[in-house]
mmCIF file of C-alpha atoms in Angstrom:
data_model
loop_
_atom_site.group_PDB
_atom_site.id
_atom_site.type_symbol
_atom_site.label_atom_id
_atom_site.label_comp_id
_atom_site.label_asym_id
_atom_site.label_seq_id
_atom_site.Cartn_x
_atom_site.Cartn_y
_atom_site.Cartn_z
ATOM 1 C CA MET V 263 0.000 0.000 0.000
ATOM 2 C CA ARG V 264 2.714 2.418 -0.989
ATOM 3 C CA PRO V 265 2.424 5.365 -3.415
ATOM 4 C CA ARG V 266 4.883 3.859 -5.901
ATOM 5 C CA TRP V 267 2.395 3.755 -8.783
ATOM 6 C CA LEU V 268 0.840 7.217 -8.580
ATOM 7 C CA CYS V 269 4.248 8.878 -8.495
ATOM 8 C CA THR V 270 4.883 7.410 -11.943
ATOM 9 C CA VAL V 271 1.839 9.168 -13.392
ATOM 10 C CA THR V 272 3.730 12.428 -13.540
ATOM 11 C CA ALA V 273 6.931 10.868 -14.813
ATOM 12 C CA SER V 274 5.308 8.683 -17.465
ATOM 13 C CA ALA V 275 3.005 11.398 -18.756
ATOM 14 C CA LEU V 276 5.926 13.794 -18.923
ATOM 15 C CA ALA V 277 8.161 11.364 -20.783
ATOM 16 C CA LEU V 278 5.483 10.297 -23.230
ATOM 17 C CA SER V 279 3.989 13.660 -24.026
ATOM 18 C CA LEU V 280 6.781 16.208 -23.912
ATOM 19 C CA SER V 281 8.043 14.908 -27.236
ATOM 20 C CA VAL V 282 4.790 15.838 -28.918
ATOM 21 C CA ALA V 283 3.416 18.630 -26.725
ATOM 22 C CA ALA V 284 5.111 21.426 -28.620
ATOM 23 C CA ALA V 285 3.738 20.148 -31.910
ATOM 24 C CA LEU V 286 0.112 19.896 -30.812
ATOM 25 C CA PRO V 287 -2.083 22.554 -32.405
ATOM 26 C CA ALA V 288 -4.470 24.580 -30.324
ATOM 27 C CA ALA V 289 -7.796 22.787 -29.965
ATOM 28 C CA ALA V 290 -10.533 24.178 -32.123
ATOM 29 C CA ALA V 291 -14.217 24.176 -31.280
ATOM 30 C CA ALA V 292 -15.524 20.781 -32.335
ATOM 31 C CA THR V 293 -18.763 20.180 -34.156
ATOM 32 C CA PRO V 294 -21.009 17.435 -32.717
ATOM 33 C CA SER V 295 -19.912 14.996 -35.407
ATOM 34 C CA ALA V 296 -16.251 15.858 -34.869
ATOM 35 C CA ALA V 297 -16.622 15.438 -31.105
ATOM 36 C CA SER V 298 -18.248 12.048 -31.636
ATOM 37 C CA SER V 299 -15.452 11.001 -33.942
ATOM 38 C CA GLU V 300 -12.842 12.179 -31.456
ATOM 39 C CA ALA V 301 -14.498 10.214 -28.625
ATOM 40 C CA ALA V 302 -14.564 7.065 -30.756
ATOM 41 C CA ALA V 303 -10.893 7.480 -31.571
ATOM 42 C CA GLN V 304 -9.990 7.995 -27.913
ATOM 43 C CA ARG V 305 -11.891 4.889 -26.921
ATOM 44 C CA ALA V 306 -10.183 2.844 -29.637
ATOM 45 C CA GLN V 307 -6.768 4.071 -28.497
ATOM 46 C CA LEU V 308 -7.435 3.245 -24.838
ATOM 47 C CA GLN V 309 -8.858 -0.157 -25.771
ATOM 48 C CA GLN V 310 -5.720 -0.920 -27.719
ATOM 49 C CA LEU V 311 -3.475 0.109 -24.813
ATOM 50 C CA ALA V 312 -5.553 -1.916 -22.343
ATOM 51 C CA ARG V 313 -5.234 -4.977 -24.593
ATOM 52 C CA ARG V 314 -1.488 -4.446 -24.802
ATOM 53 C CA LEU V 315 -1.312 -4.407 -21.023
ATOM 54 C CA VAL V 316 -3.153 -7.733 -20.885
ATOM 55 C CA GLU V 317 -0.836 -9.125 -23.569
ATOM 56 C CA ALA V 318 2.095 -7.976 -21.425
ATOM 57 C CA GLY V 319 0.869 -10.182 -18.578
ATOM 58 C CA ALA V 320 -1.866 -8.348 -16.661
ATOM 59 C CA PRO V 321 -4.752 -10.755 -15.913
ATOM 60 C CA GLY V 322 -7.316 -7.983 -16.206
ATOM 61 C CA VAL V 323 -7.667 -4.226 -16.696
ATOM 62 C CA ILE V 324 -10.549 -1.823 -16.084
ATOM 63 C CA VAL V 325 -10.460 1.765 -17.344
ATOM 64 C CA ARG V 326 -12.990 4.531 -16.838
ATOM 65 C CA VAL V 327 -12.339 8.088 -18.028
ATOM 66 C CA ASP V 328 -14.769 10.990 -17.738
ATOM 67 C CA ASP V 329 -13.517 14.225 -19.304
ATOM 68 C CA GLY V 330 -16.646 16.074 -18.186
ATOM 69 C CA ARG V 331 -17.859 16.604 -21.739
ATOM 70 C CA GLY V 332 -20.063 13.613 -22.416
ATOM 71 C CA ARG V 333 -20.355 9.883 -21.993
ATOM 72 C CA PRO V 334 -17.382 8.372 -20.108
ATOM 73 C CA VAL V 335 -15.043 5.940 -21.809
ATOM 74 C CA GLU V 336 -15.374 2.557 -20.091
ATOM 75 C CA ILE V 337 -13.198 -0.447 -20.933
ATOM 76 C CA ALA V 338 -12.683 -3.917 -19.485
ATOM 77 C CA ALA V 339 -10.052 -6.280 -20.879
ATOM 78 C CA GLN V 340 -8.925 -9.636 -19.515
ATOM 79 C CA ALA V 341 -6.679 -12.559 -20.296
ATOM 80 C CA PRO V 342 -8.604 -15.494 -21.827
ATOM 81 C CA TRP V 343 -7.605 -17.868 -19.024
ATOM 82 C CA THR V 344 -9.348 -15.676 -16.409
ATOM 83 C CA ARG V 345 -12.770 -16.083 -18.027
ATOM 84 C CA ARG V 346 -13.365 -19.395 -16.275
ATOM 85 C CA ASP V 347 -13.367 -17.443 -12.994
ATOM 86 C CA HIS V 348 -15.292 -14.339 -13.999
ATOM 87 C CA LEU V 349 -16.260 -12.216 -17.000
ATOM 88 C CA LEU V 350 -14.736 -8.869 -16.124
ATOM 89 C CA LYS V 351 -17.047 -5.838 -16.272
ATOM 90 C CA VAL V 352 -16.422 -2.117 -15.828
ATOM 91 C CA GLY V 353 -18.928 -2.001 -12.956
ATOM 92 C CA ASP V 354 -17.230 -4.728 -10.911
ATOM 93 C CA GLU V 355 -16.209 -4.085 -7.321
ATOM 94 C CA PHE V 356 -12.507 -4.225 -6.414
ATOM 95 C CA ARG V 357 -10.141 -3.609 -3.519
ATOM 96 C CA MET V 358 -9.220 0.073 -3.345
ATOM 97 C CA GLY V 359 -6.167 -0.341 -1.111
ATOM 98 C CA SER V 360 -4.638 2.978 -0.123
ATOM 99 C CA ASN V 361 -7.277 5.015 -1.926
ATOM 100 C CA THR V 362 -9.059 4.352 1.375
ATOM 101 C CA LYS V 363 -6.884 7.098 2.850
ATOM 102 C CA THR V 364 -8.743 9.764 0.884
ATOM 103 C CA MET V 365 -12.031 8.656 2.456
ATOM 104 C CA VAL V 366 -10.531 8.456 5.946
ATOM 105 C CA ALA V 367 -9.072 11.944 5.558
ATOM 106 C CA THR V 368 -12.507 13.159 4.479
ATOM 107 C CA LEU V 369 -14.055 11.683 7.624
ATOM 108 C CA VAL V 370 -11.445 13.371 9.809
ATOM 109 C CA LEU V 371 -11.991 16.732 8.102
ATOM 110 C CA GLN V 372 -15.757 16.411 8.494
ATOM 111 C CA LEU V 373 -15.225 16.087 12.247
ATOM 112 C CA VAL V 374 -12.837 19.051 12.156
ATOM 113 C CA ALA V 375 -15.575 21.095 10.471
ATOM 114 C CA GLU V 376 -17.993 20.007 13.195
ATOM 115 C CA GLY V 377 -15.594 21.124 15.936
ATOM 116 C CA LYS V 378 -15.034 17.602 17.253
ATOM 117 C CA LEU V 379 -11.400 17.434 16.182
ATOM 118 C CA SER V 380 -8.612 19.851 15.314
ATOM 119 C CA LEU V 381 -5.737 19.129 12.956
ATOM 120 C CA THR V 382 -3.394 20.510 15.616
ATOM 121 C CA ASP V 383 -4.617 17.999 18.205
ATOM 122 C CA PRO V 384 -1.750 15.809 19.404
ATOM 123 C CA VAL V 385 -2.458 12.126 18.957
ATOM 124 C CA GLU V 386 -1.850 11.758 22.694
ATOM 125 C CA LYS V 387 -5.084 13.666 23.351
ATOM 126 C CA TRP V 388 -7.202 10.961 21.730
ATOM 127 C CA LEU V 389 -5.031 7.878 22.162
ATOM 128 C CA PRO V 390 -3.275 8.436 25.506
ATOM 129 C CA GLY V 391 -0.245 6.220 25.948
ATOM 130 C CA LYS V 392 -0.755 4.435 22.621
ATOM 131 C CA VAL V 393 1.825 6.291 20.508
ATOM 132 C CA PRO V 394 5.293 6.974 21.929
ATOM 133 C CA GLY V 395 6.051 10.646 21.481
ATOM 134 C CA GLY V 396 2.377 11.237 20.737
ATOM 135 C CA ARG V 397 2.397 14.701 22.299
ATOM 136 C CA ALA V 398 4.544 15.929 19.393
ATOM 137 C CA ILE V 399 2.558 14.195 16.618
ATOM 138 C CA THR V 400 -0.530 16.021 15.381
ATOM 139 C CA LEU V 401 -3.468 14.700 13.418
ATOM 140 C CA ARG V 402 -2.258 16.741 10.445
ATOM 141 C CA MET V 403 1.088 14.898 10.553
ATOM 142 C CA LEU V 404 -0.725 11.556 10.523
ATOM 143 C CA LEU V 405 -2.767 12.660 7.523
ATOM 144 C CA ASN V 406 0.117 13.961 5.407
ATOM 145 C CA HIS V 407 2.721 11.333 6.362
ATOM 146 C CA THR V 408 5.087 13.604 8.256
ATOM 147 C CA SER V 409 4.653 11.849 11.631
ATOM 148 C CA GLY V 410 7.798 9.740 11.317
ATOM 149 C CA LEU V 411 5.947 6.600 12.413
ATOM 150 C CA PHE V 412 7.290 3.273 11.154
ATOM 151 C CA ASP V 413 5.010 1.630 8.578
ATOM 152 C CA TYR V 414 3.309 -1.410 10.115
ATOM 153 C CA THR V 415 3.135 -3.175 6.735
ATOM 154 C CA ASP V 416 6.926 -3.585 6.963
ATOM 155 C CA ASP V 417 6.556 -5.726 10.090
ATOM 156 C CA ALA V 418 6.686 -9.495 9.537
ATOM 157 C CA ALA V 419 3.654 -9.985 11.815
ATOM 158 C CA ILE V 420 1.391 -8.570 9.088
ATOM 159 C CA ARG V 421 2.816 -10.656 6.254
ATOM 160 C CA PRO V 422 0.660 -13.802 6.737
ATOM 161 C CA SER V 423 -2.461 -11.638 6.497
ATOM 162 C CA MET V 424 -1.156 -9.899 3.376
ATOM 163 C CA LEU V 425 -0.610 -13.291 1.761
ATOM 164 C CA GLY V 426 -4.058 -14.536 2.748
ATOM 165 C CA LYS V 427 -2.746 -17.173 5.154
ATOM 166 C CA ASP V 428 -3.930 -15.510 8.373
ATOM 167 C CA ARG V 429 -7.653 -14.708 8.482
ATOM 168 C CA ARG V 430 -7.624 -12.773 11.737
ATOM 169 C CA ARG V 431 -9.562 -9.507 11.963
ATOM 170 C CA TRP V 432 -7.136 -6.717 12.732
ATOM 171 C CA THR V 433 -8.450 -3.718 14.655
ATOM 172 C CA SER V 434 -7.118 -0.191 14.251
ATOM 173 C CA ALA V 435 -5.584 -0.429 17.723
ATOM 174 C CA GLN V 436 -3.811 -3.695 16.878
ATOM 175 C CA LEU V 437 -2.393 -2.364 13.609
ATOM 176 C CA LEU V 438 -1.224 0.770 15.385
ATOM 177 C CA ALA V 439 0.449 -1.328 18.079
ATOM 178 C CA VAL V 440 2.423 -3.250 15.443
ATOM 179 C CA GLY V 441 3.729 -0.015 13.947
ATOM 180 C CA VAL V 442 4.710 1.748 17.159
ATOM 181 C CA LYS V 443 6.746 -1.223 18.386
ATOM 182 C CA HIS V 444 9.439 0.167 16.111
ATOM 183 C CA ASP V 445 11.472 3.306 16.611
ATOM 184 C CA PRO V 446 10.244 6.337 14.655
ATOM 185 C CA LEU V 447 12.030 7.129 11.409
ATOM 186 C CA PHE V 448 12.552 10.823 12.206
ATOM 187 C CA ALA V 449 11.368 13.621 14.466
ATOM 188 C CA PRO V 450 7.695 14.517 13.878
ATOM 189 C CA GLY V 451 7.141 17.111 11.166
ATOM 190 C CA THR V 452 10.716 17.146 9.855
ATOM 191 C CA LYS V 453 10.416 14.869 6.815
ATOM 192 C CA TRP V 454 7.938 12.956 4.646
ATOM 193 C CA SER V 455 7.641 9.166 4.655
ATOM 194 C CA TYR V 456 4.577 7.163 3.670
ATOM 195 C CA SER V 457 3.178 5.450 6.758
ATOM 196 C CA ASN V 458 0.130 3.216 6.966
ATOM 197 C CA THR V 459 0.588 3.329 10.741
ATOM 198 C CA GLY V 460 -0.505 6.973 10.740
ATOM 199 C CA TYR V 461 -3.821 5.975 9.221
ATOM 200 C CA ALA V 462 -4.257 3.106 11.672
ATOM 201 C CA ALA V 463 -3.934 5.785 14.361
ATOM 202 C CA LEU V 464 -6.500 7.951 12.580
ATOM 203 C CA GLY V 465 -8.869 4.984 12.417
ATOM 204 C CA ALA V 466 -8.563 4.528 16.167
ATOM 205 C CA VAL V 467 -9.160 8.268 16.708
ATOM 206 C CA LEU V 468 -12.282 8.239 14.524
ATOM 207 C CA GLU V 469 -13.658 5.238 16.397
ATOM 208 C CA ARG V 470 -13.015 6.839 19.781
ATOM 209 C CA VAL V 471 -14.431 10.268 18.925
ATOM 210 C CA THR V 472 -17.589 8.993 17.225
ATOM 211 C CA GLY V 473 -18.182 5.738 19.077
ATOM 212 C CA GLU V 474 -18.749 4.094 15.688
ATOM 213 C CA GLY V 475 -16.785 1.644 13.581
ATOM 214 C CA LEU V 476 -15.107 2.626 10.342
ATOM 215 C CA ALA V 477 -17.581 0.586 8.310
ATOM 216 C CA GLU V 478 -20.471 2.588 9.739
ATOM 217 C CA LEU V 479 -18.681 5.920 9.264
ATOM 218 C CA VAL V 480 -17.923 5.220 5.599
ATOM 219 C CA ARG V 481 -21.500 4.037 5.056
ATOM 220 C CA ASP V 482 -23.316 6.841 6.877
ATOM 221 C CA ARG V 483 -21.127 9.838 6.070
ATOM 222 C CA ILE V 484 -20.037 9.073 2.507
ATOM 223 C CA ALA V 485 -21.549 6.058 0.745
ATOM 224 C CA ARG V 486 -25.236 6.540 1.557
ATOM 225 C CA PRO V 487 -25.350 10.339 1.146
ATOM 226 C CA LEU V 488 -23.696 10.018 -2.283
ATOM 227 C CA GLY V 489 -25.634 6.935 -3.368
ATOM 228 C CA LEU V 490 -22.513 4.784 -3.661
ATOM 229 C CA ARG V 491 -24.174 1.369 -3.723
ATOM 230 C CA HIS V 492 -20.981 -0.605 -4.224
ATOM 231 C CA THR V 493 -18.675 1.250 -1.846
ATOM 232 C CA TYR V 494 -18.023 -0.098 1.639
ATOM 233 C CA TYR V 495 -15.379 -0.665 4.259
ATOM 234 C CA ALA V 496 -14.695 -4.398 4.150
ATOM 235 C CA THR V 497 -15.323 -6.217 7.423
ATOM 236 C CA GLY V 498 -14.343 -9.594 6.000
ATOM 237 C CA SER V 499 -13.363 -11.312 2.784
ATOM 238 C CA THR V 500 -16.930 -11.423 1.431
ATOM 239 C CA TRP V 501 -17.869 -9.255 -1.533
ATOM 240 C CA ARG V 502 -21.300 -7.640 -1.822
ATOM 241 C CA GLY V 503 -21.585 -7.625 -5.598
ATOM 242 C CA SER V 504 -19.988 -8.807 -8.798
ATOM 243 C CA HIS V 505 -16.264 -8.305 -8.350
ATOM 244 C CA ALA V 506 -13.040 -8.313 -10.300
ATOM 245 C CA HIS V 507 -10.786 -11.265 -9.557
ATOM 246 C CA GLY V 508 -7.253 -10.369 -8.565
ATOM 247 C CA TYR V 509 -4.221 -12.559 -9.225
ATOM 248 C CA GLU V 510 -0.533 -12.868 -8.489
ATOM 249 C CA ARG V 511 1.865 -15.351 -10.068
ATOM 250 C CA ASP V 512 2.361 -18.570 -8.145
ATOM 251 C CA ALA V 513 5.713 -19.356 -6.560
ATOM 252 C CA ALA V 514 6.970 -21.277 -9.587
ATOM 253 C CA HIS V 515 6.283 -18.361 -11.938
ATOM 254 C CA MET V 516 7.057 -15.440 -9.638
ATOM 255 C CA PRO V 517 9.717 -13.043 -10.985
ATOM 256 C CA PRO V 518 13.059 -13.489 -9.209
ATOM 257 C CA SER V 519 13.019 -9.956 -7.796
ATOM 258 C CA VAL V 520 10.061 -10.801 -5.515
ATOM 259 C CA PRO V 521 11.474 -11.645 -2.058
ATOM 260 C CA ALA V 522 11.184 -15.257 -0.906
ATOM 261 C CA GLU V 523 8.866 -14.332 1.946
ATOM 262 C CA PHE V 524 6.249 -12.975 -0.506
ATOM 263 C CA ARG V 525 6.276 -15.797 -3.061
ATOM 264 C CA HIS V 526 3.587 -18.051 -1.580
ATOM 265 C CA LEU V 527 0.027 -16.689 -1.475
ATOM 266 C CA ALA V 528 -3.186 -18.384 -0.412
ATOM 267 C CA GLY V 529 -5.832 -18.961 -3.084
ATOM 268 C CA GLU V 530 -6.887 -21.153 -5.987
ATOM 269 C CA ARG V 531 -4.222 -21.878 -8.618
ATOM 270 C CA ARG V 532 -4.972 -20.688 -12.150
ATOM 271 C CA ASN V 533 -2.654 -20.813 -15.174
ATOM 272 C CA GLY V 534 0.534 -20.110 -13.237
ATOM 273 C CA HIS V 535 -1.271 -17.631 -10.989
ATOM 274 C CA VAL V 536 -3.027 -17.565 -7.637
ATOM 275 C CA ASP V 537 -6.552 -16.128 -7.398
ATOM 276 C CA VAL V 538 -6.320 -13.941 -4.284
ATOM 277 C CA SER V 539 -9.802 -12.438 -4.604
ATOM 278 C CA ASP V 540 -11.188 -14.089 -1.476
ATOM 279 C CA ASN V 541 -8.330 -13.096 0.806
ATOM 280 C CA ASP V 542 -9.374 -10.732 3.597
ATOM 281 C CA PRO V 543 -8.205 -7.103 3.134
ATOM 282 C CA GLY V 544 -8.746 -6.347 6.824
ATOM 283 C CA TRP V 545 -5.026 -5.910 7.438
ATOM 284 C CA GLY V 546 -5.372 -2.703 5.436
ATOM 285 C CA GLY V 547 -7.666 -1.177 8.056
ATOM 286 C CA ALA V 548 -8.146 2.574 7.834
ATOM 287 C CA ALA V 549 -5.186 2.626 5.455
ATOM 288 C CA GLY V 550 -6.644 0.296 2.850
ATOM 289 C CA ALA V 551 -9.796 -1.785 3.464
ATOM 290 C CA VAL V 552 -12.396 0.034 1.303
ATOM 291 C CA VAL V 553 -14.059 -1.685 -1.669
ATOM 292 C CA SER V 554 -15.566 0.341 -4.528
ATOM 293 C CA THR V 555 -16.099 0.573 -8.299
ATOM 294 C CA THR V 556 -14.905 2.942 -11.011
ATOM 295 C CA GLN V 557 -18.245 4.758 -11.198
ATOM 296 C CA ASP V 558 -18.667 5.047 -7.441
ATOM 297 C CA TRP V 559 -15.179 6.417 -6.990
ATOM 298 C CA SER V 560 -15.704 8.948 -9.746
ATOM 299 C CA ARG V 561 -18.818 10.152 -7.940
ATOM 300 C CA PHE V 562 -16.891 10.332 -4.667
ATOM 301 C CA HIS V 563 -14.021 12.299 -6.221
ATOM 302 C CA THR V 564 -16.448 14.700 -7.871
ATOM 303 C CA ALA V 565 -18.330 15.266 -4.610
ATOM 304 C CA LEU V 566 -15.136 15.721 -2.612
ATOM 305 C CA LEU V 567 -13.234 18.047 -4.925
ATOM 306 C CA SER V 568 -16.294 20.133 -5.803
ATOM 307 C CA GLY V 569 -16.812 20.885 -2.103
ATOM 308 C CA LYS V 570 -19.943 18.805 -1.539
ATOM 309 C CA LEU V 571 -18.453 16.796 1.331
ATOM 310 C CA LEU V 572 -16.365 19.469 3.058
ATOM 311 C CA PRO V 573 -16.613 23.220 3.750
ATOM 312 C CA ALA V 574 -14.179 25.582 2.048
ATOM 313 C CA ALA V 575 -11.862 25.808 5.057
ATOM 314 C CA GLN V 576 -11.414 22.052 5.179
ATOM 315 C CA MET V 577 -10.976 21.837 1.403
ATOM 316 C CA ALA V 578 -8.095 24.291 1.756
ATOM 317 C CA GLN V 579 -6.590 22.072 4.454
ATOM 318 C CA LEU V 580 -7.013 18.982 2.292
ATOM 319 C CA ARG V 581 -5.173 20.658 -0.594
ATOM 320 C CA THR V 582 -2.290 21.998 1.505
ATOM 321 C CA THR V 583 0.572 19.766 0.422
ATOM 322 C CA VAL V 584 4.091 18.856 1.434
ATOM 323 C CA PRO V 585 6.717 17.616 -1.062
ATOM 324 C CA VAL V 586 6.854 13.849 -1.494
ATOM 325 C CA ASP V 587 10.548 14.182 -2.371
ATOM 326 C CA SER V 588 12.523 16.878 -0.569
ATOM 327 C CA ARG V 589 14.877 17.005 -3.563
ATOM 328 C CA GLN V 590 11.950 18.099 -5.734
ATOM 329 C CA PRO V 591 10.121 20.838 -3.797
ATOM 330 C CA ASP V 592 8.051 21.637 -6.894
ATOM 331 C CA GLY V 593 7.400 17.973 -7.685
ATOM 332 C CA PRO V 594 4.506 15.755 -6.534
ATOM 333 C CA GLY V 595 2.929 16.838 -3.273
ATOM 334 C CA TYR V 596 0.872 15.058 -0.629
ATOM 335 C CA GLY V 597 -2.020 16.818 1.069
ATOM 336 C CA LEU V 598 -4.405 15.277 3.573
ATOM 337 C CA GLY V 599 -5.090 11.822 2.157
ATOM 338 C CA ILE V 600 -4.621 12.994 -1.413
ATOM 339 C CA GLN V 601 -1.704 13.537 -3.770
ATOM 340 C CA THR V 602 -1.146 16.000 -6.585
ATOM 341 C CA GLY V 603 1.277 16.332 -9.462
ATOM 342 C CA ALA V 604 1.730 18.228 -12.705
ATOM 343 C CA THR V 605 1.797 16.665 -16.165
ATOM 344 C CA PRO V 606 1.922 18.370 -19.559
ATOM 345 C CA CYS V 607 -1.757 17.501 -19.957
ATOM 346 C CA GLY V 608 -2.844 18.981 -16.614
ATOM 347 C CA THR V 609 -2.431 18.887 -12.848
ATOM 348 C CA PHE V 610 -4.074 15.874 -11.231
ATOM 349 C CA TRP V 611 -5.370 15.179 -7.735
ATOM 350 C CA GLY V 612 -5.788 11.605 -6.613
ATOM 351 C CA HIS V 613 -4.321 8.556 -4.971
ATOM 352 C CA ASP V 614 -3.322 5.021 -5.754
ATOM 353 C CA GLY V 615 -3.853 1.777 -3.926
ATOM 354 C CA GLY V 616 -2.232 -1.609 -4.010
ATOM 355 C CA MET V 617 -2.678 -4.914 -2.272
ATOM 356 C CA PRO V 618 -2.168 -8.424 -3.644
ATOM 357 C CA GLY V 619 -4.237 -8.795 -6.802
ATOM 358 C CA TYR V 620 -5.297 -5.159 -7.143
ATOM 359 C CA LEU V 621 -3.495 -1.992 -8.211
ATOM 360 C CA THR V 622 -5.650 1.075 -8.696
ATOM 361 C CA THR V 623 -4.943 4.661 -9.703
ATOM 362 C CA ASN V 624 -7.682 7.271 -9.258
ATOM 363 C CA LEU V 625 -7.249 10.753 -10.713
ATOM 364 C CA ALA V 626 -9.302 13.922 -10.999
ATOM 365 C CA ASP V 627 -8.828 17.558 -11.887
ATOM 366 C CA ARG V 628 -8.910 20.191 -9.157
ATOM 367 C CA THR V 629 -12.695 20.621 -9.249
ATOM 368 C CA GLY V 630 -13.612 16.954 -9.688
ATOM 369 C CA SER V 631 -15.347 17.644 -12.997
ATOM 370 C CA ARG V 632 -12.950 15.238 -14.736
ATOM 371 C CA THR V 633 -12.137 11.819 -13.273
ATOM 372 C CA ALA V 634 -10.305 8.651 -14.251
ATOM 373 C CA THR V 635 -9.606 5.207 -12.810
ATOM 374 C CA VAL V 636 -7.294 2.417 -13.907
ATOM 375 C CA LEU V 637 -7.463 -0.986 -12.209
ATOM 376 C CA ILE V 638 -4.847 -3.627 -12.950
ATOM 377 C CA ALA V 639 -5.741 -7.036 -11.531
ATOM 378 C CA THR V 640 -2.251 -7.811 -10.228
ATOM 379 C CA GLU V 641 0.058 -5.773 -8.010
ATOM 380 C CA PHE V 642 3.413 -7.381 -7.211
ATOM 381 C CA TRP V 643 4.921 -6.179 -10.515
ATOM 382 C CA ALA V 644 4.740 -2.629 -9.147
ATOM 383 C CA GLU V 645 5.353 -3.376 -5.467
ATOM 384 C CA PHE V 646 8.640 -5.131 -6.213
ATOM 385 C CA GLU V 647 9.432 -3.608 -9.639
ATOM 386 C CA ALA V 648 9.235 -7.194 -10.848
ATOM 387 C CA ASP V 649 7.997 -7.025 -14.444
ATOM 388 C CA PRO V 650 9.372 -4.337 -16.805
ATOM 389 C CA LYS V 651 7.079 -5.518 -19.618
ATOM 390 C CA ILE V 652 3.919 -4.900 -17.585
ATOM 391 C CA ALA V 653 5.396 -1.670 -16.237
ATOM 392 C CA LYS V 654 6.022 -0.262 -19.727
ATOM 393 C CA ALA V 655 2.518 -1.124 -20.942
ATOM 394 C CA ALA V 656 0.943 0.197 -17.734
ATOM 395 C CA GLN V 657 2.744 3.522 -17.970
ATOM 396 C CA ALA V 658 1.666 3.938 -21.584
ATOM 397 C CA LEU V 659 -1.959 3.318 -20.630
ATOM 398 C CA GLN V 660 -1.783 5.624 -17.605
ATOM 399 C CA SER V 661 -0.286 8.448 -19.658
ATOM 400 C CA ALA V 662 -3.032 8.102 -22.264
ATOM 401 C CA VAL V 663 -5.735 7.968 -19.590
ATOM 402 C CA THR V 664 -4.393 11.111 -17.921
ATOM 403 C CA CYS V 665 -4.361 13.097 -21.166
ATOM 404 C CA THR V 666 -7.795 11.796 -22.182
ATOM 405 C CA MET V 667 -9.193 12.892 -18.819
ATOM 406 C CA PHE V 668 -7.927 16.409 -19.475
ATOM 407 C CA GLY V 669 -9.373 16.396 -22.996
ATOM 408 C CA LYS V 670 -5.934 16.420 -24.591
ATOM 409 C CA PRO V 671 -4.750 14.250 -27.510
ATOM 410 C CA VAL V 672 -3.244 10.923 -26.534
ATOM 411 C CA PRO V 673 0.520 11.241 -27.077
ATOM 412 C CA ALA V 674 1.831 9.427 -30.142
ATOM 413 C CA ALA V 675 4.483 7.771 -27.968
ATOM 414 C CA ALA V 676 1.739 6.265 -25.812
ATOM 415 C CA GLN V 677 -0.127 4.990 -28.839
ATOM 416 C CA ALA V 678 3.035 3.240 -29.944
ATOM 417 C CA GLY V 679 3.415 1.626 -26.518
#
């Protein structure tokens, strides 16, 4: 559940489109027939790139792009061998992984707006004695990954759950306890380092302040008000609707760069892969346990970034970013549960999420009027930089999706793959 994929959106879009950006003519007003023709061409291009990604080794791909000007482009492509398990559809549910953080940040900011929390509150105020040095760590630091807390997903105790071999139900408090067993990485507020432990702490704070579980908070404060019928905080391995199957290669076919301790996953064997769809995502907790669909997440992003879910003051807090890389102060930034970066086609806001079998990137423009999602039904290739062939095809697709979302021509380099 690290932000390794989203950070490549900027880099890949830059590399693929700078070569043609200077040569692109200014867009002229399109007639209805020209607009229809353009949309058909965009869809054909994205379909081709999605198929190339499947041919490169991805078991399945879902793409949804809404440029705010008409009917969204929706694509589902899958490897033939996966059809015995499920016929992939654009409306299928899937694990959102760390995209969950955007929803959790929204919940925190709603309580800030209601006067029940403050971003300057030390974590010690709400979780006394649970976080060493908690008097110096604020809720804002937890939200923007400047707390210095060790990431609990790097602890071996979590690994059996990640691999689907341990079915225990982790609580926010338990996940937090795993993370804080380790020494902090740096003094609070002095650096940036992605930490799922910070969001486990936020989950525990939300539960204490409201007296409700995270599943109820997501349901009552976000999903039901927005009519998100396929969005929920998973409380087990069971799916509520038709869902995308996620896969990783089995031990015999795993790329050599995947560490030995991650090579054996629980699940049914399929064509050199393991179907991990029924493994419990509960180890993700407030950092990664939400399930959703492309359409639901688009609606959520639109509601959030247009100001429907938060007052203006909290939207300003959400968008206040810190550099992800101190060496690039003008590079990608992380706000409160959301990331931003500039590409030649436009500046995106969004997040990514990864857990075994599912890698998702969700993007939007600043106002939420344009949205895009890419799901790839396998994740270890990105987590461990294990498959350059998939990586190249995925970056080409992501670059094209980003430009299509902003209503810009798909770069010729992306079309060539």
